[in-house]
Amino acid sequence: MMRKLYRNIAIVTAVFILILTAMLAVSYYQMQQVSPLETGVMETLKELNETNGDNELLQQQIRELDLLSRKAYFVKEGQLKMGLYLLLGMALVLVTCLNLYYKETKNLPDKEFDPIDEWAIKTNARKYISWVAVVVAVVCVCLVGLQHIDFKGLLAKSDGEVLEEAQVDEAEAGESQDSQTQEAADTLATEEAKAEESDSAKVEDDMPELKVSSKAFRGNNSSGVSSARGIATSWNLNGKKNILWQSSIPKHGYNSPVITGRNVFITGADAKARELYCYDVWTGELKWTLKADGIAGSPSTMPKVNADTGLAASTVATNGEQVCAIFATGDVICADMEGKRLWAKNIGLPDNHYGYASSLLMYGSTLIIQYQNNSNAKILALNAKNGNTIWSKGAKDKIAWSSPIIATLGGKSALVVMGNPAIAAYNLSNGNELWRVECMSGEVGSSPACAGGVVFGASEYAKCIAIDGATGETLWEASDYLPECSSLAATKDLVFCATSYGMVCAYDAKTGEVKKEHDLTTPFYSSPVVVDGKVYLFSNSGKVYIFSASTFDLITSFETGEKTFATPAFTDGIMIVRTDKSLYCVKKK
């Protein structure tokens, strides 16, 4: 009875495999033949634009069509990838059923076989089935391999050429924009001249500690805003222009650097070890390394994580006396500024299909951990001096990869956490919930921002929302552009957003209206940071974009040559950048 069931499942699975393989092959062929921007309608609009260069409505239509086309393209690419994984799963089911079907063939007594059974047990038939299974497996592997080609990167290059020909990029179109660009360049030159004068005095031999810190992901309180001044607006890694130092990193990680005093902290991890590193901010010297080992409850084998997340995605946090780090194993370690381990504990292995990625945050001597996983979701407050629990609150939301922030709400500091389905504010001293707004959905990886007492949050496949921090009242909602991994940054006037499909924009902080947008045709995982009257933003490829923080006009952009997924850290005159390969320091010389 069971053998017949296995046989029937195998037959049905084989039919579905053949159908799905044909559908995926057709879909893949169509994707290769058609670019999302190379459509008849788009070409017609481009021709019209050449003869109507001053038609703003037409240019807006071109931008909207471009956005919709590329969104549809990437959605189809995601569906194709899911189909490939489904195909692999079905192939596994087929092989398993065939194996179970033949498992007891030799031990069965003689009996009359039905036609299908009689055909199936023949030697040649077995060979045919085996070869079919092998061919299907090879096709699946090849298609999965093709899906890991950087189509988005290739598309970005193609898009850039098309948009340049169409002349719809506002940063390069029209005499009015040329004058704005020239004004921005003149302003930039003036600012750089002033900064060079203030920086003209050489650093003293003792290389003093820097007063401005960046103590967490996206700066102090994870705000996305820095008070640093005199930051360079151009540098070159190959020519070492404005590069104070560049250092290697022992182990890989996607976390961002933090700065306090003369120390720069990052982490790295692999299957063998999880480590916390301290570099000298002036020289780039690796001062000390602390391993997260010998921790009670730590798993003996590493959890399975996505390659884009890894084992060290979470940024560390410091208060200038202690520095704490967390890894995808659930291990938390804390050290003093000299690298002495103060305490370590495991808070539970994260049940997380991508890997744990939420960054840490400190409020005085309190360490905040947003631990939202598939099971045992919670928000923790630990004593940074000894690791003891101050308070723990079970999280009502689903799994999330967002990081918490500390914001001033109603005149008081509060903890703000974003997840699925809510953005919520908590009392920092006891963890009591202040307000909760259910407005998010999907896989929330972006972190919130706050300016002028208003909390802003956004996530792809959800919305961008503004919430009164004092009351929890929703002020406005928008869905023009939404981030996937990159977090928002905000001033009292504008909210800055960078998407994974290349669009960046500035929302009006009071109304939610899109004030300025740029189609940069390159994905962003790094988050924008507002510093010295500008917005600094790195694309995944490592291209730097610097905008005016007041108008969001593009001031300058250039390639660094190294992939950059982390968000830089700032202090006066200095920016620390972590790339896929190295850690480097930008300082005007």
XYZ file of C-alpha atoms in Angstrom:
589
model
C 0.000 0.000 0.000
C 2.741 2.440 0.955
C 4.794 1.516 -2.146
C 1.855 2.420 -4.364
C 1.549 5.752 -2.552
C 5.257 6.478 -3.081
C 4.879 5.554 -6.744
C 1.909 7.876 -7.244
C 3.641 10.754 -5.448
C 6.738 10.238 -7.616
C 4.667 10.293 -10.830
C 2.771 13.448 -9.857
C 5.994 15.142 -8.702
C 7.760 14.258 -11.954
C 4.924 15.783 -13.993
C 5.025 18.979 -11.923
C 8.813 19.138 -12.277
C 8.566 18.978 -16.058
C 5.852 21.660 -16.153
C 7.629 23.949 -13.682
C 10.965 23.527 -15.484
C 9.353 24.585 -18.768
C 7.677 27.591 -17.133
C 10.902 28.729 -15.457
C 12.878 28.299 -18.667
C 10.396 30.472 -20.565
C 10.369 33.065 -17.766
C 14.165 33.168 -17.626
C 14.375 33.547 -21.426
C 11.893 36.433 -21.318
C 13.892 38.204 -18.588
C 17.049 37.987 -20.673
C 15.353 39.299 -23.791
C 13.608 42.304 -22.259
C 15.120 45.126 -20.217
C 12.619 46.931 -17.967
C 13.557 50.200 -19.627
C 13.713 49.012 -23.247
C 10.008 49.078 -24.044
C 8.181 50.624 -26.965
C 6.424 53.106 -24.719
C 9.693 54.115 -23.080
C 11.425 54.607 -26.415
C 8.535 56.778 -27.631
C 8.678 58.902 -24.486
C 12.436 59.292 -24.918
C 11.970 60.548 -28.476
C 9.295 62.993 -27.328
C 11.574 64.168 -24.520
C 14.329 65.040 -26.983
C 12.016 67.534 -28.670
C 10.303 68.653 -25.450
C 13.196 69.025 -23.026
C 11.369 71.623 -20.935
C 8.211 69.531 -20.456
C 8.282 68.714 -16.734
C 5.085 66.605 -16.925
C 6.611 64.388 -19.586
C 9.803 63.960 -17.580
C 7.734 63.003 -14.516
C 5.896 60.376 -16.606
C 9.211 58.951 -17.776
C 10.476 58.679 -14.193
C 7.264 57.006 -13.024
C 7.330 54.493 -15.888
C 10.990 53.785 -15.174
C 10.223 53.102 -11.495
C 7.247 50.836 -12.235
C 9.181 48.906 -14.894
C 12.148 48.208 -12.666
C 9.947 47.249 -9.713
C 8.099 44.758 -11.928
C 11.409 43.387 -13.197
C 12.818 42.759 -9.716
C 9.537 41.231 -8.511
C 9.630 38.817 -11.435
C 13.258 38.021 -10.664
C 12.288 37.199 -7.071
C 9.452 34.970 -8.269
C 11.837 33.138 -10.580
C 14.239 32.520 -7.722
C 11.432 31.157 -5.528
C 10.395 28.879 -8.384
C 13.925 27.490 -8.587
C 13.965 26.665 -4.896
C 10.560 25.004 -5.277
C 11.960 22.986 -8.187
C 14.860 21.812 -6.058
C 12.459 20.796 -3.299
C 10.293 18.850 -5.714
C 13.349 17.093 -7.128
C 14.266 16.052 -3.579
C 10.744 14.680 -3.044
C 10.983 12.711 -6.293
C 14.315 11.153 -5.388
C 13.088 10.318 -1.870
C 9.879 8.661 -3.129
C 11.763 6.630 -5.723
C 14.232 5.513 -3.089
C 11.427 4.426 -0.742
C 9.566 2.731 -3.609
C 12.520 0.513 -4.502
C 13.793 0.033 -0.956
C 12.046 -3.300 -0.331
C 11.746 -4.549 -3.909
C 14.074 -7.506 -3.365
C 12.149 -8.712 -0.317
C 8.715 -8.689 -1.896
C 7.101 -12.098 -2.687
C 6.270 -13.000 -6.242
C 2.971 -11.523 -7.361
C 1.264 -10.227 -10.394
C 2.433 -6.686 -11.110
C 0.282 -4.095 -12.707
C 1.663 -2.624 -15.949
C 3.267 0.362 -14.299
C 5.016 -1.755 -11.652
C 6.174 -4.282 -14.234
C 7.670 -1.515 -16.359
C 9.215 0.245 -13.385
C 11.234 -2.719 -12.118
C 12.972 -3.374 -15.369
C 16.624 -2.480 -15.327
C 16.577 -0.155 -18.307
C 13.601 1.710 -16.899
C 15.472 2.297 -13.674
C 18.359 3.730 -15.644
C 16.034 6.084 -17.512
C 14.489 7.323 -14.286
C 17.921 7.806 -12.747
C 19.143 9.789 -15.744
C 16.013 11.955 -15.715
C 16.568 12.711 -12.015
C 20.216 13.604 -12.687
C 19.301 15.888 -15.614
C 16.617 17.670 -13.563
C 19.076 18.174 -10.698
C 21.736 19.568 -13.060
C 19.211 21.943 -14.665
C 18.113 23.136 -11.216
C 21.686 23.773 -10.077
C 22.524 25.642 -13.291
C 19.436 27.836 -13.055
C 20.111 28.591 -9.378
C 23.664 29.552 -10.315
C 22.394 31.872 -13.017
C 20.139 33.550 -10.487
C 23.130 34.573 -8.397
C 24.538 36.676 -11.238
C 24.342 40.331 -10.253
C 21.506 41.236 -12.637
C 20.758 44.353 -10.579
C 24.310 45.576 -11.015
C 24.222 44.937 -14.770
C 20.811 46.560 -14.980
C 22.069 49.575 -13.067
C 24.761 50.173 -15.699
C 22.239 49.801 -18.505
C 19.754 52.094 -16.775
C 22.417 54.738 -16.279
C 23.182 54.822 -20.020
C 19.506 55.013 -20.985
C 18.711 57.739 -18.482
C 21.699 59.755 -19.599
C 20.510 59.597 -23.204
C 16.962 60.486 -22.212
C 18.216 63.403 -20.077
C 15.604 62.889 -17.391
C 17.940 62.972 -14.430
C 17.180 66.259 -12.732
C 20.778 66.614 -11.580
C 21.908 66.820 -15.225
C 18.924 68.284 -17.108
C 18.284 71.886 -18.137
C 19.998 75.183 -17.632
C 18.226 75.783 -14.310
C 19.650 72.568 -12.878
C 23.089 73.459 -14.200
C 22.964 76.703 -12.265
C 21.855 74.861 -9.100
C 24.732 72.415 -9.499
C 27.183 75.274 -9.992
C 25.862 77.020 -6.873
C 26.197 73.795 -4.884
C 29.748 73.343 -6.160
C 30.646 76.922 -5.222
C 29.170 76.432 -1.753
C 31.102 73.194 -1.382
C 34.368 74.852 -2.401
C 33.807 77.633 0.148
C 33.017 75.143 2.920
C 36.077 73.054 2.087
C 38.302 76.149 2.123
C 37.025 77.124 5.565
C 37.454 73.579 6.841
C 41.003 73.409 5.459
C 41.891 76.628 7.323
C 40.542 75.234 10.593
C 42.326 71.965 9.894
C 45.604 73.594 8.904
C 47.145 73.110 12.327
C 48.836 69.718 12.385
C 47.760 67.106 14.843
C 49.909 67.163 17.945
C 52.241 64.284 18.655
C 49.999 62.953 21.402
C 47.058 62.696 18.927
C 44.279 63.762 21.318
C 40.954 62.038 21.824
C 38.144 63.337 19.657
C 35.248 65.018 21.420
C 32.475 64.001 18.993
C 31.574 60.339 19.320
C 29.550 57.859 17.275
C 28.600 55.277 19.882
C 26.161 53.044 17.993
C 24.797 52.116 14.564
C 24.186 55.414 12.669
C 25.727 57.484 15.455
C 24.742 58.408 19.001
C 21.306 57.005 19.932
C 21.249 55.416 16.449
C 19.803 58.705 15.222
C 21.302 58.967 11.740
C 22.490 62.490 12.598
C 26.022 63.565 13.622
C 27.321 66.824 15.084
C 30.733 66.305 13.444
C 32.218 69.088 11.324
C 34.861 69.442 8.621
C 34.184 66.132 6.826
C 35.893 65.659 3.455
C 33.676 65.609 0.378
C 36.132 63.795 -1.893
C 38.727 61.039 -1.482
C 40.446 58.333 -3.466
C 41.472 54.948 -2.098
C 43.905 54.163 -4.910
C 45.638 57.539 -4.891
C 45.254 57.895 -1.097
C 43.791 61.376 -1.502
C 42.358 62.365 1.914
C 42.939 58.808 3.195
C 44.619 58.855 6.616
C 44.886 55.049 6.805
C 43.417 51.820 5.519
C 43.558 48.567 7.507
C 42.583 44.955 6.938
C 39.904 43.226 9.018
C 40.690 39.745 10.412
C 37.173 38.328 9.988
C 34.213 39.298 7.844
C 31.120 41.142 9.035
C 28.460 43.592 7.860
C 28.306 45.679 11.050
C 29.173 49.380 11.032
C 32.044 51.086 12.891
C 31.543 53.094 16.100
C 33.878 55.727 17.569
C 34.602 56.864 21.106
C 37.744 58.694 22.214
C 40.590 57.263 20.157
C 38.901 53.896 19.674
C 37.095 52.475 16.651
C 35.110 49.261 17.273
C 33.822 46.642 14.828
C 33.256 42.878 14.943
C 33.942 39.919 12.669
C 33.072 36.235 12.695
C 33.319 32.918 10.890
C 32.644 29.272 11.726
C 35.740 29.174 13.952
C 35.444 32.330 16.062
C 33.460 35.500 16.850
C 35.630 38.528 17.645
C 35.437 42.159 18.784
C 38.132 44.490 17.384
C 39.471 47.844 18.584
C 41.427 50.089 16.180
C 43.239 53.360 16.826
C 41.313 56.183 15.170
C 44.505 58.083 14.243
C 46.739 55.280 12.993
C 44.451 52.382 12.030
C 46.462 50.052 14.263
C 44.547 47.038 15.576
C 44.961 47.668 19.309
C 43.272 44.521 20.640
C 41.002 41.586 19.797
C 38.508 39.938 22.152
C 37.015 36.531 21.344
C 33.485 35.510 22.268
C 34.385 32.066 23.586
C 33.872 29.953 26.704
C 30.306 31.264 27.105
C 27.796 29.044 28.911
C 24.905 28.087 26.638
C 26.707 29.071 23.449
C 25.878 26.649 20.575
C 28.582 24.184 19.582
C 27.768 24.590 15.891
C 27.081 27.812 14.063
C 23.470 28.628 13.070
C 22.588 28.673 9.394
C 22.538 32.263 8.160
C 22.070 34.022 4.848
C 25.289 35.069 3.095
C 24.047 38.683 3.022
C 23.680 38.654 6.827
C 26.488 36.471 8.154
C 27.422 35.820 11.769
C 28.422 39.411 12.620
C 25.775 41.752 11.217
C 24.953 43.627 14.426
C 26.808 46.866 15.195
C 28.333 47.178 18.672
C 27.426 49.880 21.202
C 29.566 51.770 23.701
C 29.156 54.407 26.400
C 32.843 55.328 26.477
C 33.534 52.987 29.414
C 32.165 49.655 28.218
C 31.722 48.283 24.704
C 29.259 45.451 24.000
C 28.869 43.160 20.996
C 26.353 40.510 19.957
C 26.606 37.733 17.358
C 24.221 35.483 15.417
C 24.768 32.764 18.044
C 23.059 34.864 20.721
C 26.407 35.434 22.459
C 26.849 38.871 24.063
C 30.267 40.055 25.272
C 31.305 43.241 27.058
C 34.779 44.742 27.498
C 36.385 47.874 28.892
C 38.342 50.277 26.684
C 41.561 48.274 27.141
C 40.006 45.041 25.873
C 39.512 43.332 29.243
C 36.447 41.114 29.182
C 33.995 42.233 31.868
C 31.239 39.668 31.267
C 29.688 37.432 28.626
C 26.417 35.542 28.331
C 24.233 33.737 25.816
C 20.671 35.082 25.633
C 19.372 32.244 23.460
C 20.053 30.954 19.947
C 18.107 33.204 17.534
C 15.428 31.392 15.544
C 16.103 33.428 12.432
C 16.120 32.276 8.796
C 18.389 35.110 7.619
C 20.519 35.474 10.746
C 20.357 37.901 13.660
C 21.058 41.493 12.556
C 19.612 44.003 15.061
C 22.260 46.366 16.424
C 22.883 47.180 20.078
C 22.205 50.471 21.828
C 23.353 52.005 25.118
C 21.630 54.500 27.384
C 24.091 55.404 30.119
C 25.091 52.058 31.622
C 22.003 50.277 30.216
C 22.453 47.981 27.214
C 19.360 47.649 25.003
C 18.837 44.522 22.859
C 15.997 44.169 20.347
C 15.698 40.377 20.171
C 12.762 39.788 17.818
C 13.013 36.292 16.377
C 10.535 33.594 15.382
C 10.413 32.359 18.971
C 11.075 33.897 22.384
C 10.909 37.439 21.000
C 11.788 40.075 23.596
C 13.352 43.427 24.326
C 16.110 43.297 26.935
C 17.770 45.910 29.113
C 21.025 44.711 30.711
C 23.451 46.384 33.089
C 26.517 47.082 30.941
C 28.791 46.794 33.989
C 27.899 43.207 34.936
C 25.373 41.856 32.412
C 22.523 41.544 34.918
C 18.986 41.953 33.587
C 17.384 45.311 34.437
C 14.113 44.528 32.648
C 12.812 42.194 29.965
C 9.635 42.576 27.918
C 8.151 39.910 25.677
C 7.787 41.367 22.182
C 4.344 41.229 20.588
C 5.689 41.615 17.074
C 6.930 39.037 14.576
C 10.553 38.501 13.545
C 12.383 41.679 12.505
C 15.904 42.835 11.626
C 15.399 46.468 12.607
C 17.478 48.227 15.270
C 16.168 50.378 18.162
C 16.705 54.108 18.591
C 16.556 56.509 21.533
C 14.407 59.554 20.833
C 13.200 62.598 22.732
C 9.429 62.234 22.940
C 7.361 64.742 24.867
C 10.534 66.163 26.390
C 11.759 62.794 27.716
C 14.117 60.161 26.326
C 12.322 57.010 25.191
C 13.121 53.780 23.390
C 11.545 53.363 19.936
C 11.385 49.914 18.320
C 10.052 49.031 14.870
C 8.884 45.582 13.774
C 5.995 43.701 12.188
C 3.294 44.931 12.638
C 4.054 47.911 14.887
C 6.232 50.849 15.800
C 6.219 51.212 19.581
C 7.740 53.485 22.235
C 8.921 52.252 25.653
C 9.946 53.757 28.958
C 13.726 53.330 29.205
C 13.774 52.794 32.957
C 11.237 49.943 33.203
C 10.280 48.883 29.669
C 6.632 49.915 29.986
C 4.973 50.555 26.643
C 4.140 54.243 26.033
C 2.289 53.851 22.732
C 1.990 51.417 19.853
C 0.994 52.004 16.211
C 0.351 48.970 14.005
C 1.444 50.095 10.551
C 4.253 47.805 9.315
C 4.224 44.477 7.467
C 6.575 42.040 5.761
C 10.229 41.569 6.673
C 11.150 44.762 8.501
C 14.872 45.511 8.237
C 14.925 49.301 8.227
C 15.228 51.263 11.477
C 13.145 54.300 12.528
C 14.261 57.920 12.840
C 13.132 60.888 14.925
C 13.331 64.666 14.562
C 11.445 67.437 16.310
C 9.556 64.968 18.483
C 8.157 63.117 15.453
C 8.978 59.438 14.847
C 9.381 58.287 11.244
C 9.359 54.674 10.075
C 9.246 52.926 6.698
C 9.595 49.444 5.245
C 9.277 47.942 1.798
C 5.793 46.486 1.096
C 4.406 48.610 3.947
C 4.458 52.425 4.106
C 6.347 55.472 5.311
C 4.679 56.943 8.383
C 5.075 59.939 10.712
C 3.937 59.554 14.347
C 3.597 62.210 17.038
C 6.124 60.994 19.610
C 4.225 62.468 22.543
C 0.817 60.932 21.792
C 1.337 58.118 19.293
C -1.010 59.828 16.832
C -0.389 59.199 13.131
C 0.424 62.486 11.367
C 0.793 61.309 7.768
C 1.454 58.251 5.600
C 3.156 57.871 2.217
C 4.198 55.023 -0.055
C 6.077 56.709 -2.908
C 9.469 55.196 -2.027
C 10.219 52.622 0.662
C 13.511 51.144 1.944
C 14.374 47.469 2.297
C 17.518 47.486 4.463
C 18.595 51.127 4.521
C 17.221 53.139 7.468
C 15.647 56.580 7.404
C 17.405 59.770 8.511
C 15.526 62.944 9.362
C 15.800 66.635 10.137
C 12.945 68.887 11.273
C 12.242 69.629 7.590
C 13.080 66.519 5.553
C 13.067 62.711 5.848
C 15.684 60.931 3.722
C 15.017 57.493 2.233
C 17.177 55.171 0.064
C 15.690 52.120 -1.645
C 17.117 48.798 -2.777
C 16.128 49.575 -6.385
C 18.057 52.825 -6.744
C 15.571 55.573 -5.957
C 16.402 58.033 -3.165
C 14.101 60.799 -2.005
C 13.428 63.465 0.591
C 9.931 63.554 2.097
C 8.560 66.732 3.629
C 8.732 66.012 7.381
C 5.447 67.833 8.018
C 3.272 66.601 5.136
C 4.848 63.465 3.651
C 5.058 65.064 0.213
C 8.084 64.029 -1.890
C 10.157 67.211 -2.089
C 13.047 65.848 -4.144
C 13.901 62.498 -5.723
C 16.900 61.068 -7.563
C 17.031 57.934 -9.693
C 20.561 56.648 -9.067
C 20.047 53.165 -10.613
C 22.042 51.385 -7.900
C 20.879 49.548 -4.738
C 21.441 50.873 -1.216
C 21.810 48.856 2.006
C 23.889 51.474 3.849
C 21.886 54.200 5.584
C 22.043 57.967 4.962
C 23.643 60.084 7.696
C 23.077 63.824 8.139
C 26.343 65.558 9.016
C 27.752 69.064 8.604
C 24.771 70.276 6.541
C 25.024 67.373 4.124
C 23.684 63.846 3.666
C 26.297 61.137 3.086
C 25.152 57.926 1.407
C 27.044 54.865 0.098
C 25.671 52.523 -2.561
C 26.331 48.774 -2.408
C 29.006 49.128 -5.097
C 30.819 51.713 -2.972
C 29.790 54.817 -4.883
C 29.451 57.853 -2.608
C 26.633 60.361 -2.983
C 26.681 63.647 -1.047
C 23.540 65.786 -0.960
C 22.561 69.107 0.541
C 20.657 68.424 3.774
C 18.436 71.484 3.227
C 17.394 70.942 -0.407
C 18.534 67.363 -1.142
C 20.295 68.578 -4.276
C 23.135 66.274 -5.301
C 26.433 68.016 -4.534
C 28.862 65.357 -5.756
C 29.293 61.622 -6.319
C 32.243 59.331 -7.019
C 33.325 55.676 -6.916
C 35.511 54.296 -4.129
C 36.124 50.911 -5.746
C 35.145 48.772 -2.725
C 31.674 47.367 -2.027
C 30.137 49.088 0.989
C 27.138 47.773 2.905
C 27.896 49.284 6.335
C 27.026 52.827 7.431
C 30.031 55.116 8.124
C 30.813 56.682 11.509
C 31.749 60.366 11.944
C 33.741 62.521 14.328
C 35.191 66.006 13.818
C 37.190 66.035 10.583
C 37.094 62.237 10.306
C 34.898 59.574 8.725
C 35.470 55.840 9.320
C 34.196 53.531 6.561
C 33.913 49.756 6.614
C 33.901 48.079 3.207
C 33.609 44.473 2.138
C 37.419 44.290 2.250
C 38.800 46.828 4.692
C 38.384 49.603 7.239
C 39.585 53.077 6.237
C 39.722 56.616 7.589
C 38.862 59.705 5.525
C 40.497 62.970 6.640
C 41.308 66.081 4.650
C 45.056 66.497 4.288
